[in-house]
Short mmCIF file of C-alpha atoms in Angstrom, two decimals:
data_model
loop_
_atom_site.label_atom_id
_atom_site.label_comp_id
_atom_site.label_asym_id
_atom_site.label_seq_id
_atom_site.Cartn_x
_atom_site.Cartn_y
_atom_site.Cartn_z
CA UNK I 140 3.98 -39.63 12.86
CA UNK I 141 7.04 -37.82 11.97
CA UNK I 142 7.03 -38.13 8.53
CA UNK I 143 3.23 -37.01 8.44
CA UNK I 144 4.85 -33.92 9.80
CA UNK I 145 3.52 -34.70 13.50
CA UNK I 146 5.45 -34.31 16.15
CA UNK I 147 8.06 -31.60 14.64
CA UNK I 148 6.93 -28.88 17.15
CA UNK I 149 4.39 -27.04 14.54
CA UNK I 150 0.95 -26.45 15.34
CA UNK I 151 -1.79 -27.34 13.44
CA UNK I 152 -4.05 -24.33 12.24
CA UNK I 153 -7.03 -25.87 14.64
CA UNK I 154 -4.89 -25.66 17.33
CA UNK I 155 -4.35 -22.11 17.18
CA UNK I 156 -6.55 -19.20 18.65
CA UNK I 157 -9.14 -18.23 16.05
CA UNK I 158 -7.61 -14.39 15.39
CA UNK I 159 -4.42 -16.27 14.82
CA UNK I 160 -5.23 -18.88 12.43
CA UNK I 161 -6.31 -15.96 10.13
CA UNK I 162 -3.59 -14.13 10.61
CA UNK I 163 -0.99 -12.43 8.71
CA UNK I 164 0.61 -8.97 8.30
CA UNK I 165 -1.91 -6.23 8.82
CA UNK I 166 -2.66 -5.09 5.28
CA UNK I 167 -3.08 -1.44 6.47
CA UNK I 168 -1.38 0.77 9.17
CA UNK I 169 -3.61 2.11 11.38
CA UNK I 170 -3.65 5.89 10.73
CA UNK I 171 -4.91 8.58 13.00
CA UNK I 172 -7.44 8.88 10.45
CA UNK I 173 -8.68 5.46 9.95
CA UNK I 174 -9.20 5.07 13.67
CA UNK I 175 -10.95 8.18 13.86
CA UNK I 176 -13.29 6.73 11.21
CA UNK I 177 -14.11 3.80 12.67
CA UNK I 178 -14.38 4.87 16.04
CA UNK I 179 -16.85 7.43 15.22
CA UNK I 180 -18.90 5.43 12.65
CA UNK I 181 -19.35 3.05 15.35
CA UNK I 182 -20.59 4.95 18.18
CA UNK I 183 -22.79 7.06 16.22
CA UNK I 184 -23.98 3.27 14.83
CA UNK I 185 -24.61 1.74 18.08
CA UNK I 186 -26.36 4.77 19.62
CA UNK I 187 -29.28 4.97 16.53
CA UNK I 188 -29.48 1.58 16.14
CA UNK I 189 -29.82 1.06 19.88
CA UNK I 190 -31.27 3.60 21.60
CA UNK I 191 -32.53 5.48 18.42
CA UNK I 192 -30.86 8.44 19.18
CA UNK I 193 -28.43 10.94 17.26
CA UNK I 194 -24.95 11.28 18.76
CA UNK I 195 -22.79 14.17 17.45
CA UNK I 196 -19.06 13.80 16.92
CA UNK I 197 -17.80 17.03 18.36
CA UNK I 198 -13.96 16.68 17.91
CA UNK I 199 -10.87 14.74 19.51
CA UNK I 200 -9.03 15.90 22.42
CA UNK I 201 -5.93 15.89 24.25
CA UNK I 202 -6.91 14.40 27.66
CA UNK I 203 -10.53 12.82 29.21
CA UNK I 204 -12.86 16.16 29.26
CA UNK I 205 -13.77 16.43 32.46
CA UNK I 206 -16.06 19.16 32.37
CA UNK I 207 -19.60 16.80 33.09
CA UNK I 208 -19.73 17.56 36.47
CA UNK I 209 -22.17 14.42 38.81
CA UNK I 210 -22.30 11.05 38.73
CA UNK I 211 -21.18 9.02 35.66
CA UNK I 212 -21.32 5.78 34.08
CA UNK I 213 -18.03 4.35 32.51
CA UNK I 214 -18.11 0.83 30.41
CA UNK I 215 -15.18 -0.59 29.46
CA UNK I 216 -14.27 -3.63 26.94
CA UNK I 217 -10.86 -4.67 26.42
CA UNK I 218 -9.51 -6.16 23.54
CA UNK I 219 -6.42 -8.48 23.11
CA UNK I 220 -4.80 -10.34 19.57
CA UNK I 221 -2.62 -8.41 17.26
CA UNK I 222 -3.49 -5.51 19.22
CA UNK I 223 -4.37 -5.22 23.12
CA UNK I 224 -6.06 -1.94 24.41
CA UNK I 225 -9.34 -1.01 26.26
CA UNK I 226 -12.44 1.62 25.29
CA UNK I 227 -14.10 2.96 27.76
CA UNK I 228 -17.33 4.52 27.33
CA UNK I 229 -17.99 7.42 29.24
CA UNK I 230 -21.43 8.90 30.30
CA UNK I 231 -23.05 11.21 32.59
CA UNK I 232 -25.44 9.06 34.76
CA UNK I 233 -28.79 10.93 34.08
CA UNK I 234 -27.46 10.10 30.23
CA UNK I 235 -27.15 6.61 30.63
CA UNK I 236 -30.24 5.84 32.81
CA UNK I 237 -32.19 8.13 29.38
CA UNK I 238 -30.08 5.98 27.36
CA UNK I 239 -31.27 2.90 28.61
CA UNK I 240 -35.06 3.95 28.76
CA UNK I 241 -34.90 4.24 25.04
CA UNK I 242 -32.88 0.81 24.18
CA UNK I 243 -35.74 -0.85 26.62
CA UNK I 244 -38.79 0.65 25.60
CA UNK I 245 -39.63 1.93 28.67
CA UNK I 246 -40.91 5.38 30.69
CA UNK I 247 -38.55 6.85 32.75
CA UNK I 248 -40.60 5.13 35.90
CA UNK I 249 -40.63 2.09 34.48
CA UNK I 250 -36.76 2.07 33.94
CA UNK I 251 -36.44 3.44 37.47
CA UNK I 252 -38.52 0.45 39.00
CA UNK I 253 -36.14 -1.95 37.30
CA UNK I 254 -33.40 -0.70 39.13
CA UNK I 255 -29.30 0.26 38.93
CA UNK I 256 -28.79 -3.05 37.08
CA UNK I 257 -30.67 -2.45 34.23
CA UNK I 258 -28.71 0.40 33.42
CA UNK I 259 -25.78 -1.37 34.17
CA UNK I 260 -26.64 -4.09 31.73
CA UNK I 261 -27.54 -1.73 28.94
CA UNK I 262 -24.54 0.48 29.05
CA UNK I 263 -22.40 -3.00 28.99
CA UNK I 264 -23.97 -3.98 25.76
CA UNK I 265 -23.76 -0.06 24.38
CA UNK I 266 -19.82 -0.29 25.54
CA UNK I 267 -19.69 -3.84 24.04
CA UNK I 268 -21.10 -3.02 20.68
CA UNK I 269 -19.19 0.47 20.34
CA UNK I 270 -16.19 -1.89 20.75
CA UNK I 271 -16.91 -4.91 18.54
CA UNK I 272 -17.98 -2.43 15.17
CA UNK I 273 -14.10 -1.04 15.95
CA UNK I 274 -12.43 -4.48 16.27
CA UNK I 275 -14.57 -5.67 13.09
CA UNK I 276 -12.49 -2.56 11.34
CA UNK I 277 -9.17 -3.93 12.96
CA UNK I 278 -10.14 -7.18 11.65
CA UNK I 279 -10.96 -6.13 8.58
CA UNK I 280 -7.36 -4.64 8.23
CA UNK I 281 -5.55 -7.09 9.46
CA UNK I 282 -5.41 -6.57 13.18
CA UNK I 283 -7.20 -9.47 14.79
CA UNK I 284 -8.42 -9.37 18.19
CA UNK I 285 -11.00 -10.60 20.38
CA UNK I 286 -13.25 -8.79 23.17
CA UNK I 287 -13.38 -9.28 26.84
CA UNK I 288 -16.53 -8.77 28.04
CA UNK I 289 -17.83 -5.48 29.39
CA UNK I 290 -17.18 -3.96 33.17
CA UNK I 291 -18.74 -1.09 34.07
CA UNK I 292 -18.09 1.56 36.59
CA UNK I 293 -20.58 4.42 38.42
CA UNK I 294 -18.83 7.01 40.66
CA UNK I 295 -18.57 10.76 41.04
CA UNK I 296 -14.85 12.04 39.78
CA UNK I 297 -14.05 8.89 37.77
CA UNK I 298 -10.84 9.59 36.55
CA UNK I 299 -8.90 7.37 33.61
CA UNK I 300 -5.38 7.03 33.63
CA UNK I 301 -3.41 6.13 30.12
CA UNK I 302 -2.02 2.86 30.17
CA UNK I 303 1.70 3.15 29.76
CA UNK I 304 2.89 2.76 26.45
CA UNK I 305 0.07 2.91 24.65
CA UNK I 306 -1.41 5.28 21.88
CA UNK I 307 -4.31 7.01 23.20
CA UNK I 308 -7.21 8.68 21.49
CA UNK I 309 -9.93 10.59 23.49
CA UNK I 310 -13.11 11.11 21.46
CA UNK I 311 -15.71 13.75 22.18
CA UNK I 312 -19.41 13.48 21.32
CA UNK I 313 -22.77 14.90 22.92
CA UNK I 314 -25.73 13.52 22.73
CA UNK I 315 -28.39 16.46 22.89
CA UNK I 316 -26.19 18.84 23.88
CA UNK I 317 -24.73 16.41 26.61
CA UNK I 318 -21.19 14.78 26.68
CA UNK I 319 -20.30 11.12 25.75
CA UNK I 320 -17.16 10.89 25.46
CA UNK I 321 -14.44 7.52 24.33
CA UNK I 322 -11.19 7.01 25.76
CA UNK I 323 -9.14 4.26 23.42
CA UNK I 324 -5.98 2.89 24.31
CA UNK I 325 -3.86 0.47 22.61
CA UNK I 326 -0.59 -0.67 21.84
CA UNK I 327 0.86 -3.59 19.82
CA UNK I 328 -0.03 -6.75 21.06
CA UNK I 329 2.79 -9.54 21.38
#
């Protein structure tokens, strides 16, 4: 066994995580720029293919807006590997529950009669989505990482608090003259 090279304390590549058998140095920094780009070109993606529906990309900004006033609907995906952060969707509730009327088919009544959990559902898979067409551009670069899978949140005066330590980008978009707006956090993974 030892002189097959068994035994020594190394790993075989199969025995590795999948976004670490890939892996080597990320071929590209990740510039404020390039995640901009990707994080943009994926919502607006996931929103027309989904829901067929035009979201505008309004601008970045300092902190969470907090300027929807009501109920909202917040998904959130976290992501771990190479880098480990979280993107959290945010909505206003009447938003979402329209949202989810589209990506189903359905009248508002009909959407209504299926109750809080089919929102619930679709705005996981909307937060999911919005999250794997990013990590498929962190992949692409270098930056492998895999998804957990989607919690969401419904409350009045949801407030999101930056993780500590990590780089944090807070994306603004409206959909029809309505906010959506994408908190990402991240930070180097270890």
């Amino acid at each position: 066994e030892l002189a097959r090279g068994r035994g020594l304390g190394r790993s075989s590549p199969s025995d590795r995580p999948l976004w670490r058998r890939r892996c080597c140095m990320p071929s590209s920094p990740l510039t404020e720029a390039l995640v901009t780009d990707a994080m943009v070109k994926s919502v607006q993606r996931v929103f027309k293919t989904m829901a067929h529906v035009d979201v505008t990309y309004i601008g970045r900004l300092d902190v969470w807006d907090r300027s929807q006033s009501g109920p909202m609907v917040v998904g959130c995906v976290g992501f771990a590997g190479a880098l480990n952060g979280l993107i959290y969707l945010a909505l206003t509730e009447d938003c979402a529950f329209d949202t989810t009327a589209r990506i189903l088919g359905m009248t508002h009544a009909e959407t209504r009669a299926e109750g809080p959990d089919a929102v619930k559902d679709a705005m996981g898979e909307v937060t999911n989505m919005t999250a794997g067409g990013f990590k498929n551009v962190l992949c692409d670069l270098g930056h492998l990482c895999m998804l957990t899978l989607p919690t969401i949140l419904r409350g009045t005066n949801v407030s999101l608090s930056a993780v500590k330590g990590a780089e944090r980008h807070v994306f603004r978009f409206e959909r029809a003259g309505i906010p959506v707006v994408v908190d990402l956090q991240f930070k180097t993974g270890g």
